[in-house]
PDB file of N, CA, C and O in Angstrom:
ATOM      1  N   MET A   1      87.578 -40.866 -43.856  1.00 60.00           N
ATOM      2  CA  MET A   1      86.428 -40.756 -42.995  1.00 60.00           C
ATOM      3  C   MET A   1      86.010 -39.289 -42.909  1.00 60.00           C
ATOM      4  O   MET A   1      86.836 -38.407 -42.719  1.00 60.00           O
ATOM      5  N   LEU A   2      84.720 -39.052 -43.067  1.00 70.00           N
ATOM      6  CA  LEU A   2      84.201 -37.693 -42.980  1.00 70.00           C
ATOM      7  C   LEU A   2      84.008 -37.284 -41.536  1.00 70.00           C
ATOM      8  O   LEU A   2      83.540 -38.065 -40.723  1.00 70.00           O
ATOM      9  N   ARG A   3      84.370 -36.045 -41.245  1.00 69.00           N
ATOM     10  CA  ARG A   3      84.151 -35.523 -39.899  1.00 69.00           C
ATOM     11  C   ARG A   3      82.780 -34.889 -39.821  1.00 69.00           C
ATOM     12  O   ARG A   3      82.346 -34.214 -40.736  1.00 69.00           O
ATOM     13  N   LYS A   4      82.120 -35.104 -38.704  1.00 69.00           N
ATOM     14  CA  LYS A   4      80.830 -34.465 -38.470  1.00 69.00           C
ATOM     15  C   LYS A   4      81.061 -33.098 -37.858  1.00 69.00           C
ATOM     16  O   LYS A   4      81.889 -32.959 -36.966  1.00 69.00           O
ATOM     17  N   GLN A   5      80.313 -32.122 -38.330  1.00 71.00           N
ATOM     18  CA  GLN A   5      80.374 -30.811 -37.720  1.00 71.00           C
ATOM     19  C   GLN A   5      79.415 -30.783 -36.540  1.00 71.00           C
ATOM     20  O   GLN A   5      78.310 -31.304 -36.611  1.00 71.00           O
ATOM     21  N   ILE A   6      79.875 -30.187 -35.456  1.00 66.00           N
ATOM     22  CA  ILE A   6      79.012 -30.054 -34.287  1.00 66.00           C
ATOM     23  C   ILE A   6      77.973 -28.982 -34.571  1.00 66.00           C
ATOM     24  O   ILE A   6      78.289 -27.909 -35.067  1.00 66.00           O
ATOM     25  N   GLN A   7      76.723 -29.293 -34.283  1.00 68.00           N
ATOM     26  CA  GLN A   7      75.635 -28.331 -34.455  1.00 68.00           C
ATOM     27  C   GLN A   7      74.993 -28.090 -33.104  1.00 68.00           C
ATOM     28  O   GLN A   7      74.601 -29.031 -32.424  1.00 68.00           O
ATOM     29  N   TRP A   8      74.901 -26.838 -32.720  1.00 78.00           N
ATOM     30  CA  TRP A   8      74.232 -26.477 -31.477  1.00 78.00           C
ATOM     31  C   TRP A   8      72.793 -26.160 -31.791  1.00 78.00           C
ATOM     32  O   TRP A   8      72.504 -25.348 -32.644  1.00 78.00           O
ATOM     33  N   ILE A   9      71.893 -26.826 -31.091  1.00 80.00           N
ATOM     34  CA  ILE A   9      70.474 -26.674 -31.377  1.00 80.00           C
ATOM     35  C   ILE A   9      69.748 -26.327 -30.082  1.00 80.00           C
ATOM     36  O   ILE A   9      69.943 -26.985 -29.063  1.00 80.00           O
ATOM     37  N   ASN A  10      68.924 -25.324 -30.154  1.00 88.00           N
ATOM     38  CA  ASN A  10      68.114 -24.900 -29.030  1.00 88.00           C
ATOM     39  C   ASN A  10      67.134 -26.023 -28.678  1.00 88.00           C
ATOM     40  O   ASN A  10      66.420 -26.532 -29.539  1.00 88.00           O
ATOM     41  N   THR A  11      67.078 -26.418 -27.396  1.00 90.00           N
ATOM     42  CA  THR A  11      66.230 -27.537 -26.970  1.00 90.00           C
ATOM     43  C   THR A  11      64.756 -27.360 -27.317  1.00 90.00           C
ATOM     44  O   THR A  11      64.144 -28.291 -27.856  1.00 90.00           O
ATOM     45  N   PRO A  12      64.142 -26.193 -27.048  1.00 91.00           N
ATOM     46  CA  PRO A  12      62.725 -26.048 -27.427  1.00 91.00           C
ATOM     47  C   PRO A  12      62.503 -26.167 -28.939  1.00 91.00           C
ATOM     48  O   PRO A  12      61.483 -26.694 -29.379  1.00 91.00           O
ATOM     49  N   VAL A  13      63.473 -25.732 -29.722  1.00 88.00           N
ATOM     50  CA  VAL A  13      63.351 -25.812 -31.186  1.00 88.00           C
ATOM     51  C   VAL A  13      63.391 -27.268 -31.644  1.00 88.00           C
ATOM     52  O   VAL A  13      62.560 -27.699 -32.436  1.00 88.00           O
ATOM     53  N   ILE A  14      64.335 -28.035 -31.129  1.00 90.00           N
ATOM     54  CA  ILE A  14      64.442 -29.430 -31.548  1.00 90.00           C
ATOM     55  C   ILE A  14      63.255 -30.238 -31.038  1.00 90.00           C
ATOM     56  O   ILE A  14      62.747 -31.128 -31.723  1.00 90.00           O
ATOM     57  N   THR A  15      62.775 -29.906 -29.840  1.00 94.00           N
ATOM     58  CA  THR A  15      61.599 -30.587 -29.290  1.00 94.00           C
ATOM     59  C   THR A  15      60.377 -30.350 -30.167  1.00 94.00           C
ATOM     60  O   THR A  15      59.631 -31.289 -30.481  1.00 94.00           O
ATOM     61  N   GLU A  16      60.174 -29.124 -30.573  1.00 94.00           N
ATOM     62  CA  GLU A  16      59.040 -28.791 -31.451  1.00 94.00           C
ATOM     63  C   GLU A  16      59.192 -29.470 -32.808  1.00 94.00           C
ATOM     64  O   GLU A  16      58.222 -29.980 -33.375  1.00 94.00           O
ATOM     65  N   ALA A  17      60.419 -29.507 -33.325  1.00 93.00           N
ATOM     66  CA  ALA A  17      60.658 -30.161 -34.612  1.00 93.00           C
ATOM     67  C   ALA A  17      60.345 -31.652 -34.530  1.00 93.00           C
ATOM     68  O   ALA A  17      59.734 -32.215 -35.438  1.00 93.00           O
ATOM     69  N   ILE A  18      60.738 -32.290 -33.438  1.00 94.00           N
ATOM     70  CA  ILE A  18      60.450 -33.715 -33.258  1.00 94.00           C
ATOM     71  C   ILE A  18      58.942 -33.941 -33.176  1.00 94.00           C
ATOM     72  O   ILE A  18      58.405 -34.867 -33.787  1.00 94.00           O
ATOM     73  N   PHE A  19      58.255 -33.090 -32.422  1.00 96.00           N
ATOM     74  CA  PHE A  19      56.804 -33.199 -32.297  1.00 96.00           C
ATOM     75  C   PHE A  19      56.142 -33.094 -33.672  1.00 96.00           C
ATOM     76  O   PHE A  19      55.294 -33.910 -34.038  1.00 96.00           O
ATOM     77  N   ARG A  20      56.552 -32.086 -34.439  1.00 96.00           N
ATOM     78  CA  ARG A  20      55.967 -31.903 -35.773  1.00 96.00           C
ATOM     79  C   ARG A  20      56.362 -33.031 -36.726  1.00 96.00           C
ATOM     80  O   ARG A  20      55.577 -33.413 -37.595  1.00 96.00           O
ATOM     81  N   TYR A  21      57.572 -33.559 -36.582  1.00 94.00           N
ATOM     82  CA  TYR A  21      58.023 -34.687 -37.404  1.00 94.00           C
ATOM     83  C   TYR A  21      57.119 -35.891 -37.172  1.00 94.00           C
ATOM     84  O   TYR A  21      56.687 -36.548 -38.109  1.00 94.00           O
ATOM     85  N   GLU A  22      56.851 -36.168 -35.894  1.00 94.00           N
ATOM     86  CA  GLU A  22      56.011 -37.309 -35.558  1.00 94.00           C
ATOM     87  C   GLU A  22      54.584 -37.147 -36.069  1.00 94.00           C
ATOM     88  O   GLU A  22      53.927 -38.127 -36.393  1.00 94.00           O
ATOM     89  N   LYS A  23      54.099 -35.919 -36.143  1.00 96.00           N
ATOM     90  CA  LYS A  23      52.751 -35.639 -36.633  1.00 96.00           C
ATOM     91  C   LYS A  23      52.708 -35.501 -38.153  1.00 96.00           C
ATOM     92  O   LYS A  23      51.641 -35.380 -38.737  1.00 96.00           O
ATOM     93  N   GLY A  24      53.877 -35.478 -38.803  1.00 94.00           N
ATOM     94  CA  GLY A  24      53.944 -35.322 -40.255  1.00 94.00           C
ATOM     95  C   GLY A  24      53.697 -33.898 -40.712  1.00 94.00           C
ATOM     96  O   GLY A  24      53.217 -33.686 -41.823  1.00 94.00           O
ATOM     97  N   LEU A  25      54.033 -32.923 -39.858  1.00 96.00           N
ATOM     98  CA  LEU A  25      53.734 -31.525 -40.158  1.00 96.00           C
ATOM     99  C   LEU A  25      54.952 -30.700 -40.579  1.00 96.00           C
ATOM    100  O   LEU A  25      54.834 -29.494 -40.745  1.00 96.00           O
ATOM    101  N   LEU A  26      56.100 -31.343 -40.749  1.00 94.00           N
ATOM    102  CA  LEU A  26      57.301 -30.590 -41.145  1.00 94.00           C
ATOM    103  C   LEU A  26      57.413 -30.487 -42.660  1.00 94.00           C
ATOM    104  O   LEU A  26      57.101 -31.446 -43.376  1.00 94.00           O
ATOM    105  N   PRO A  27      57.889 -29.332 -43.147  1.00 95.00           N
ATOM    106  CA  PRO A  27      58.210 -29.248 -44.578  1.00 95.00           C
ATOM    107  C   PRO A  27      59.337 -30.244 -44.883  1.00 95.00           C
ATOM    108  O   PRO A  27      60.115 -30.602 -43.982  1.00 95.00           O
ATOM    109  N   ASN A  28      59.419 -30.697 -46.096  1.00 95.00           N
ATOM    110  CA  ASN A  28      60.390 -31.723 -46.471  1.00 95.00           C
ATOM    111  C   ASN A  28      61.824 -31.332 -46.131  1.00 95.00           C
ATOM    112  O   ASN A  28      62.595 -32.157 -45.653  1.00 95.00           O
ATOM    113  N   SER A  29      62.191 -30.073 -46.338  1.00 94.00           N
ATOM    114  CA  SER A  29      63.563 -29.649 -46.045  1.00 94.00           C
ATOM    115  C   SER A  29      63.874 -29.781 -44.550  1.00 94.00           C
ATOM    116  O   SER A  29      64.954 -30.235 -44.167  1.00 94.00           O
ATOM    117  N   MET A  30      62.916 -29.435 -43.699  1.00 92.00           N
ATOM    118  CA  MET A  30      63.110 -29.571 -42.253  1.00 92.00           C
ATOM    119  C   MET A  30      63.123 -31.038 -41.843  1.00 92.00           C
ATOM    120  O   MET A  30      63.869 -31.441 -40.962  1.00 92.00           O
ATOM    121  N   LYS A  31      62.292 -31.833 -42.500  1.00 94.00           N
ATOM    122  CA  LYS A  31      62.258 -33.272 -42.219  1.00 94.00           C
ATOM    123  C   LYS A  31      63.612 -33.899 -42.530  1.00 94.00           C
ATOM    124  O   LYS A  31      64.155 -34.654 -41.718  1.00 94.00           O
ATOM    125  N   LEU A  32      64.176 -33.559 -43.675  1.00 93.00           N
ATOM    126  CA  LEU A  32      65.481 -34.099 -44.055  1.00 93.00           C
ATOM    127  C   LEU A  32      66.573 -33.635 -43.103  1.00 93.00           C
ATOM    128  O   LEU A  32      67.463 -34.408 -42.727  1.00 93.00           O
ATOM    129  N   TRP A  33      66.514 -32.362 -42.682  1.00 89.00           N
ATOM    130  CA  TRP A  33      67.489 -31.823 -41.739  1.00 89.00           C
ATOM    131  C   TRP A  33      67.412 -32.573 -40.414  1.00 89.00           C
ATOM    132  O   TRP A  33      68.434 -32.982 -39.868  1.00 89.00           O
ATOM    133  N   LEU A  34      66.200 -32.778 -39.899  1.00 91.00           N
ATOM    134  CA  LEU A  34      66.015 -33.454 -38.620  1.00 91.00           C
ATOM    135  C   LEU A  34      66.504 -34.898 -38.705  1.00 91.00           C
ATOM    136  O   LEU A  34      67.164 -35.396 -37.789  1.00 91.00           O
ATOM    137  N   GLU A  35      66.193 -35.576 -39.799  1.00 92.00           N
ATOM    138  CA  GLU A  35      66.657 -36.953 -39.977  1.00 92.00           C
ATOM    139  C   GLU A  35      68.183 -37.011 -40.003  1.00 92.00           C
ATOM    140  O   GLU A  35      68.769 -37.939 -39.453  1.00 92.00           O
ATOM    141  N   GLN A  36      68.804 -36.024 -40.602  1.00 89.00           N
ATOM    142  CA  GLN A  36      70.258 -35.996 -40.665  1.00 89.00           C
ATOM    143  C   GLN A  36      70.853 -35.702 -39.287  1.00 89.00           C
ATOM    144  O   GLN A  36      71.773 -36.384 -38.850  1.00 89.00           O
ATOM    145  N   VAL A  37      70.311 -34.725 -38.599  1.00 86.00           N
ATOM    146  CA  VAL A  37      70.832 -34.342 -37.285  1.00 86.00           C
ATOM    147  C   VAL A  37      70.678 -35.473 -36.272  1.00 86.00           C
ATOM    148  O   VAL A  37      71.593 -35.762 -35.510  1.00 86.00           O
ATOM    149  N   LEU A  38      69.521 -36.118 -36.272  1.00 88.00           N
ATOM    150  CA  LEU A  38      69.244 -37.175 -35.301  1.00 88.00           C
ATOM    151  C   LEU A  38      69.606 -38.562 -35.816  1.00 88.00           C
ATOM    152  O   LEU A  38      69.365 -39.557 -35.141  1.00 88.00           O
ATOM    153  N   GLU A  39      70.168 -38.606 -37.020  1.00 89.00           N
ATOM    154  CA  GLU A  39      70.577 -39.867 -37.652  1.00 89.00           C
ATOM    155  C   GLU A  39      69.423 -40.861 -37.706  1.00 89.00           C
ATOM    156  O   GLU A  39      69.542 -42.028 -37.331  1.00 89.00           O
ATOM    157  N   ILE A  40      68.280 -40.379 -38.194  1.00 88.00           N
ATOM    158  CA  ILE A  40      67.088 -41.208 -38.355  1.00 88.00           C
ATOM    159  C   ILE A  40      67.123 -41.840 -39.737  1.00 88.00           C
ATOM    160  O   ILE A  40      67.381 -41.157 -40.725  1.00 88.00           O
ATOM    161  N   ASP A  41      66.856 -43.128 -39.808  1.00 85.00           N
ATOM    162  CA  ASP A  41      66.765 -43.823 -41.089  1.00 85.00           C
ATOM    163  C   ASP A  41      65.403 -43.469 -41.694  1.00 85.00           C
ATOM    164  O   ASP A  41      64.371 -43.922 -41.206  1.00 85.00           O
ATOM    165  N   SER A  42      65.401 -42.666 -42.743  1.00 76.00           N
ATOM    166  CA  SER A  42      64.150 -42.186 -43.318  1.00 76.00           C
ATOM    167  C   SER A  42      63.268 -43.318 -43.855  1.00 76.00           C
ATOM    168  O   SER A  42      62.063 -43.178 -43.964  1.00 76.00           O
ATOM    169  N   LYS A  43      63.869 -44.447 -44.182  1.00 71.00           N
ATOM    170  CA  LYS A  43      63.089 -45.584 -44.673  1.00 71.00           C
ATOM    171  C   LYS A  43      62.263 -46.225 -43.565  1.00 71.00           C
ATOM    172  O   LYS A  43      61.259 -46.843 -43.819  1.00 71.00           O
ATOM    173  N   LYS A  44      62.714 -46.051 -42.318  1.00 61.00           N
ATOM    174  CA  LYS A  44      62.007 -46.631 -41.184  1.00 61.00           C
ATOM    175  C   LYS A  44      61.222 -45.583 -40.407  1.00 61.00           C
ATOM    176  O   LYS A  44      60.587 -45.890 -39.422  1.00 61.00           O
ATOM    177  N   SER A  45      61.281 -44.323 -40.853  1.00 51.00           N
ATOM    178  CA  SER A  45      60.610 -43.256 -40.109  1.00 51.00           C
ATOM    179  C   SER A  45      59.099 -43.290 -40.305  1.00 51.00           C
ATOM    180  O   SER A  45      58.584 -43.970 -41.183  1.00 51.00           O
ATOM    181  N   ILE A  46      58.440 -42.530 -39.478  1.00 52.00           N
ATOM    182  CA  ILE A  46      56.972 -42.474 -39.500  1.00 52.00           C
ATOM    183  C   ILE A  46      56.493 -41.845 -40.785  1.00 52.00           C
ATOM    184  O   ILE A  46      56.982 -40.883 -41.258  1.00 52.00           O
TER     185      ILE A  46
END
C-alpha cells in the first residue's frame, strides 16, 4: 500500500485554484495537481 504524503496548502490558494478549476481557467499541470490533491475523478470533472 502506498503512503500519501501530507501536503499543507494555503486556504486562499486552494480556494482560488478550485474557483479557476470550475471555470476551466487552470493550466493542465495545475488541473492535474488539484485533481490529485482533492482526489477528483478527472473523468467526471467539469
